[in-house]
Amino acid sequence: MSDLIEGTFGPATRTGPPPVRGRWAQLSVLGGAMLVDGTEAGLVTGLFPVIRNALGLTLGSLGVLTAAGKLIGVLAAPLWVWAARRWSRKSVLVLSTGLWGVWGVAAGFSRNFTELLVFLTVLAAGYAAAQPLVSEIIGDLFDPASRGRAVGALYGALALAGSVLGPLIGQLAGVHDGWRWGLWGVGVLNILFGVVLLLCFRDPGRGAAERQLADLDRAARESRTKVDLATVVSLFKIPSFAILLVSRLLSGHLLLSSFAVVYLVDVFGFTTQRAAVVLMPLGIGYLLGTLLGGFLADWATRRSPRHGLPGALQGAQVAFAVLAFLGTQVHYRGIGAYALLFCLMGVAQGVNPSLNRPMVMAVTPPELRATAFTIYVSVFEALAWAAFGLGAGFLGQAVGLRPVFLAVLVVLMLVNGAFLTLLHLPYAKDVQRVQRELDLRRRAALA
């Protein structure tokens, strides 16, 4: 991608750096750490109907659980990113996405909603480190031309694992205290992945995959690691990043994974075990979407460096809205039709990370990417997820989930698609600006 952008906006003077050694193996280790986060969230949402019965909860309780886990990330993620700069990214990931699993084990012993809420919220505080740090490390493992495929492979693998584990978790609904066993299992798995990270992960260092910085020594590459308030504020002055942030707040599809099972149970009358069946096609669809998104990102950039990625991201929002209408507003006789439509919704949703993550990397310098992803994922996405979760929980209890899904998954997603039209003008300019900055750094380092 960098060579293509240079060819479009200026002459290419150097070929790309050699790939970071063992980058795919390191990506798989990081994926294992992120897997547990999604598994725990899927367990709570997938088994909420039986948790609701066991602890005497209401639909609003699911919204509170979802929102609390996301809102704690708004506070915790910046602290983890600061700790990673103060000590090391590896040590923070080992603690936050590994040893922190003891709180998942504790959640399995919850006797009431208050205890469950506290333990799961503390657990989510640890998981909040994964998204910004792993996203930053991907930018250091992979050059711009392969980041789309790397992100697609990571989220695709997570989706595949989720599609297998989701229905299995759903079957725990038929086991006495099955949800407790699920939480205990996730907690132990969390700790095991922490040990794997400790033994196997090697941090490549910031800027290791940048064309201008890759052949410099690590100290030179990381000379600009200090991040203060002024540099954080400067992120909001990047037009493309600001547009992507607002788009996160309009991303109604975030609601789908949290409320999919309870929606099919409450609105269409399926049993929990039956409704959980859609988690597999949803996960498989998400897998296909992430893989498709990686290739789509490369193709769209080659087709049009200025408009390819913004256009592809727009199309994904509109496609999801259409499929969400068919999959949540029309009553079909059996679970098979929902399984198919949820699979297609998964495809449309899965395309997004392979498009938006590389775009954030492309418009921000290496030392600011962790901060950018903290803002993008751990703050803005978390706030959106919390708002959708709380709103769906309490509004769904008052007026029903069906109109809530129509407003959030269909109407809001169409608005999001229209809003992303604004991205076409500044995106290429912002990418070019970062490339010029890296060129200047290289010349200064070699002077």
Short mmCIF file of N, CA, C and O in Angstrom, two decimals, residues 5 17 52 71 79 88 125 135 139 146 174 210 212 222 233 243 266 268 281 295 304 310-311 325 349 381 417 429 447:
data_model
loop_
_atom_site.label_atom_id
_atom_site.label_comp_id
_atom_site.label_asym_id
_atom_site.label_seq_id
_atom_site.Cartn_x
_atom_site.Cartn_y
_atom_site.Cartn_z
N ILE A 5 0.74 4.23 -2.66
CA ILE A 5 0.45 5.61 -2.30
C ILE A 5 1.56 6.52 -2.79
O ILE A 5 1.32 7.62 -3.30
N PRO A 17 10.43 -2.75 3.28
CA PRO A 17 11.37 -3.48 4.14
C PRO A 17 11.08 -4.97 4.09
O PRO A 17 9.98 -5.39 3.73
N ARG A 52 -30.52 -15.36 33.64
CA ARG A 52 -31.67 -14.55 34.08
C ARG A 52 -32.57 -15.35 35.00
O ARG A 52 -33.00 -14.86 36.05
N LEU A 71 -17.92 0.34 29.62
CA LEU A 71 -17.58 1.62 30.23
C LEU A 71 -16.32 1.53 31.08
O LEU A 71 -15.53 2.48 31.13
N LEU A 79 -5.03 3.46 30.95
CA LEU A 79 -4.07 3.10 31.99
C LEU A 79 -3.18 1.95 31.55
O LEU A 79 -1.97 1.94 31.81
N SER A 88 6.41 -2.59 29.53
CA SER A 88 6.49 -3.21 28.21
C SER A 88 5.11 -3.70 27.80
O SER A 88 4.27 -4.01 28.65
N ALA A 125 -12.17 -5.00 32.74
CA ALA A 125 -11.13 -3.97 32.88
C ALA A 125 -9.78 -4.50 32.41
O ALA A 125 -8.98 -3.76 31.83
N SER A 135 -3.76 -4.11 18.39
CA SER A 135 -3.89 -3.35 17.14
C SER A 135 -2.61 -2.59 16.84
O SER A 135 -2.16 -2.53 15.69
N GLY A 139 0.38 -3.23 13.60
CA GLY A 139 1.00 -2.21 12.77
C GLY A 139 2.51 -2.28 12.78
O GLY A 139 3.17 -1.82 11.84
N SER A 146 0.14 -5.32 3.81
CA SER A 146 -0.38 -6.60 4.31
C SER A 146 -1.19 -6.47 5.58
O SER A 146 -1.64 -7.47 6.15
N GLY A 174 -28.50 -26.48 29.04
CA GLY A 174 -29.19 -27.69 29.47
C GLY A 174 -28.51 -28.40 30.61
O GLY A 174 -28.96 -29.46 31.05
N GLU A 210 7.60 -0.22 9.29
CA GLU A 210 7.51 0.98 8.46
C GLU A 210 8.67 1.02 7.46
O GLU A 210 9.82 0.78 7.83
N GLN A 212 10.24 3.44 6.15
CA GLN A 212 11.28 4.43 6.44
C GLN A 212 12.07 4.10 7.71
O GLN A 212 13.16 4.62 7.90
N GLU A 222 12.17 4.06 18.23
CA GLU A 222 11.27 4.35 19.34
C GLU A 222 11.65 5.64 20.06
O GLU A 222 11.26 5.87 21.20
N VAL A 233 -4.43 15.28 21.76
CA VAL A 233 -5.36 16.24 21.14
C VAL A 233 -5.13 16.32 19.64
O VAL A 233 -6.07 16.48 18.85
N ILE A 243 -13.63 11.52 11.56
CA ILE A 243 -14.81 10.95 10.88
C ILE A 243 -15.01 9.50 11.29
O ILE A 243 -16.14 9.06 11.56
N ASP A 266 -36.96 -14.02 22.85
CA ASP A 266 -38.07 -13.16 23.28
C ASP A 266 -39.00 -12.76 22.16
O ASP A 266 -40.22 -12.65 22.36
N PHE A 268 -39.14 -14.17 18.75
CA PHE A 268 -39.64 -15.22 17.87
C PHE A 268 -39.90 -16.54 18.58
O PHE A 268 -40.29 -17.51 17.95
N PRO A 281 -23.42 -19.86 12.42
CA PRO A 281 -23.39 -19.17 11.12
C PRO A 281 -23.01 -17.70 11.24
O PRO A 281 -22.37 -17.15 10.35
N PHE A 295 -8.83 -8.93 1.60
CA PHE A 295 -8.59 -8.87 0.15
C PHE A 295 -9.30 -7.67 -0.47
O PHE A 295 -8.79 -7.04 -1.39
N SER A 304 -8.58 2.35 -6.31
CA SER A 304 -8.65 3.80 -6.11
C SER A 304 -8.08 4.14 -4.75
O SER A 304 -8.76 3.99 -3.73
N PRO A 310 -12.69 4.09 1.70
CA PRO A 310 -13.91 4.75 2.18
C PRO A 310 -15.17 4.20 1.53
O PRO A 310 -16.19 3.99 2.20
N GLY A 311 -15.11 3.92 0.22
CA GLY A 311 -16.28 3.37 -0.47
C GLY A 311 -16.63 1.98 0.01
O GLY A 311 -17.81 1.64 0.18
N PHE A 325 -32.58 -5.88 8.30
CA PHE A 325 -34.04 -5.78 8.15
C PHE A 325 -34.65 -7.14 7.84
O PHE A 325 -35.63 -7.55 8.44
N GLN A 349 -20.71 -7.46 8.70
CA GLN A 349 -20.09 -6.89 9.89
C GLN A 349 -18.59 -7.21 9.93
O GLN A 349 -17.77 -6.37 10.31
N GLU A 381 -15.92 3.21 20.66
CA GLU A 381 -16.70 1.99 20.43
C GLU A 381 -17.33 1.50 21.72
O GLU A 381 -18.47 1.03 21.73
N GLY A 417 -23.74 4.79 6.91
CA GLY A 417 -23.26 4.68 5.53
C GLY A 417 -23.25 6.02 4.83
O GLY A 417 -22.29 6.35 4.10
N LYS A 429 -5.17 12.47 1.70
CA LYS A 429 -4.28 13.53 2.17
C LYS A 429 -3.67 13.18 3.52
O LYS A 429 -2.50 13.46 3.78
N ALA A 447 21.11 11.50 9.38
CA ALA A 447 21.95 12.69 9.21
C ALA A 447 23.20 12.63 10.09
O ALA A 447 23.18 12.09 11.19
#
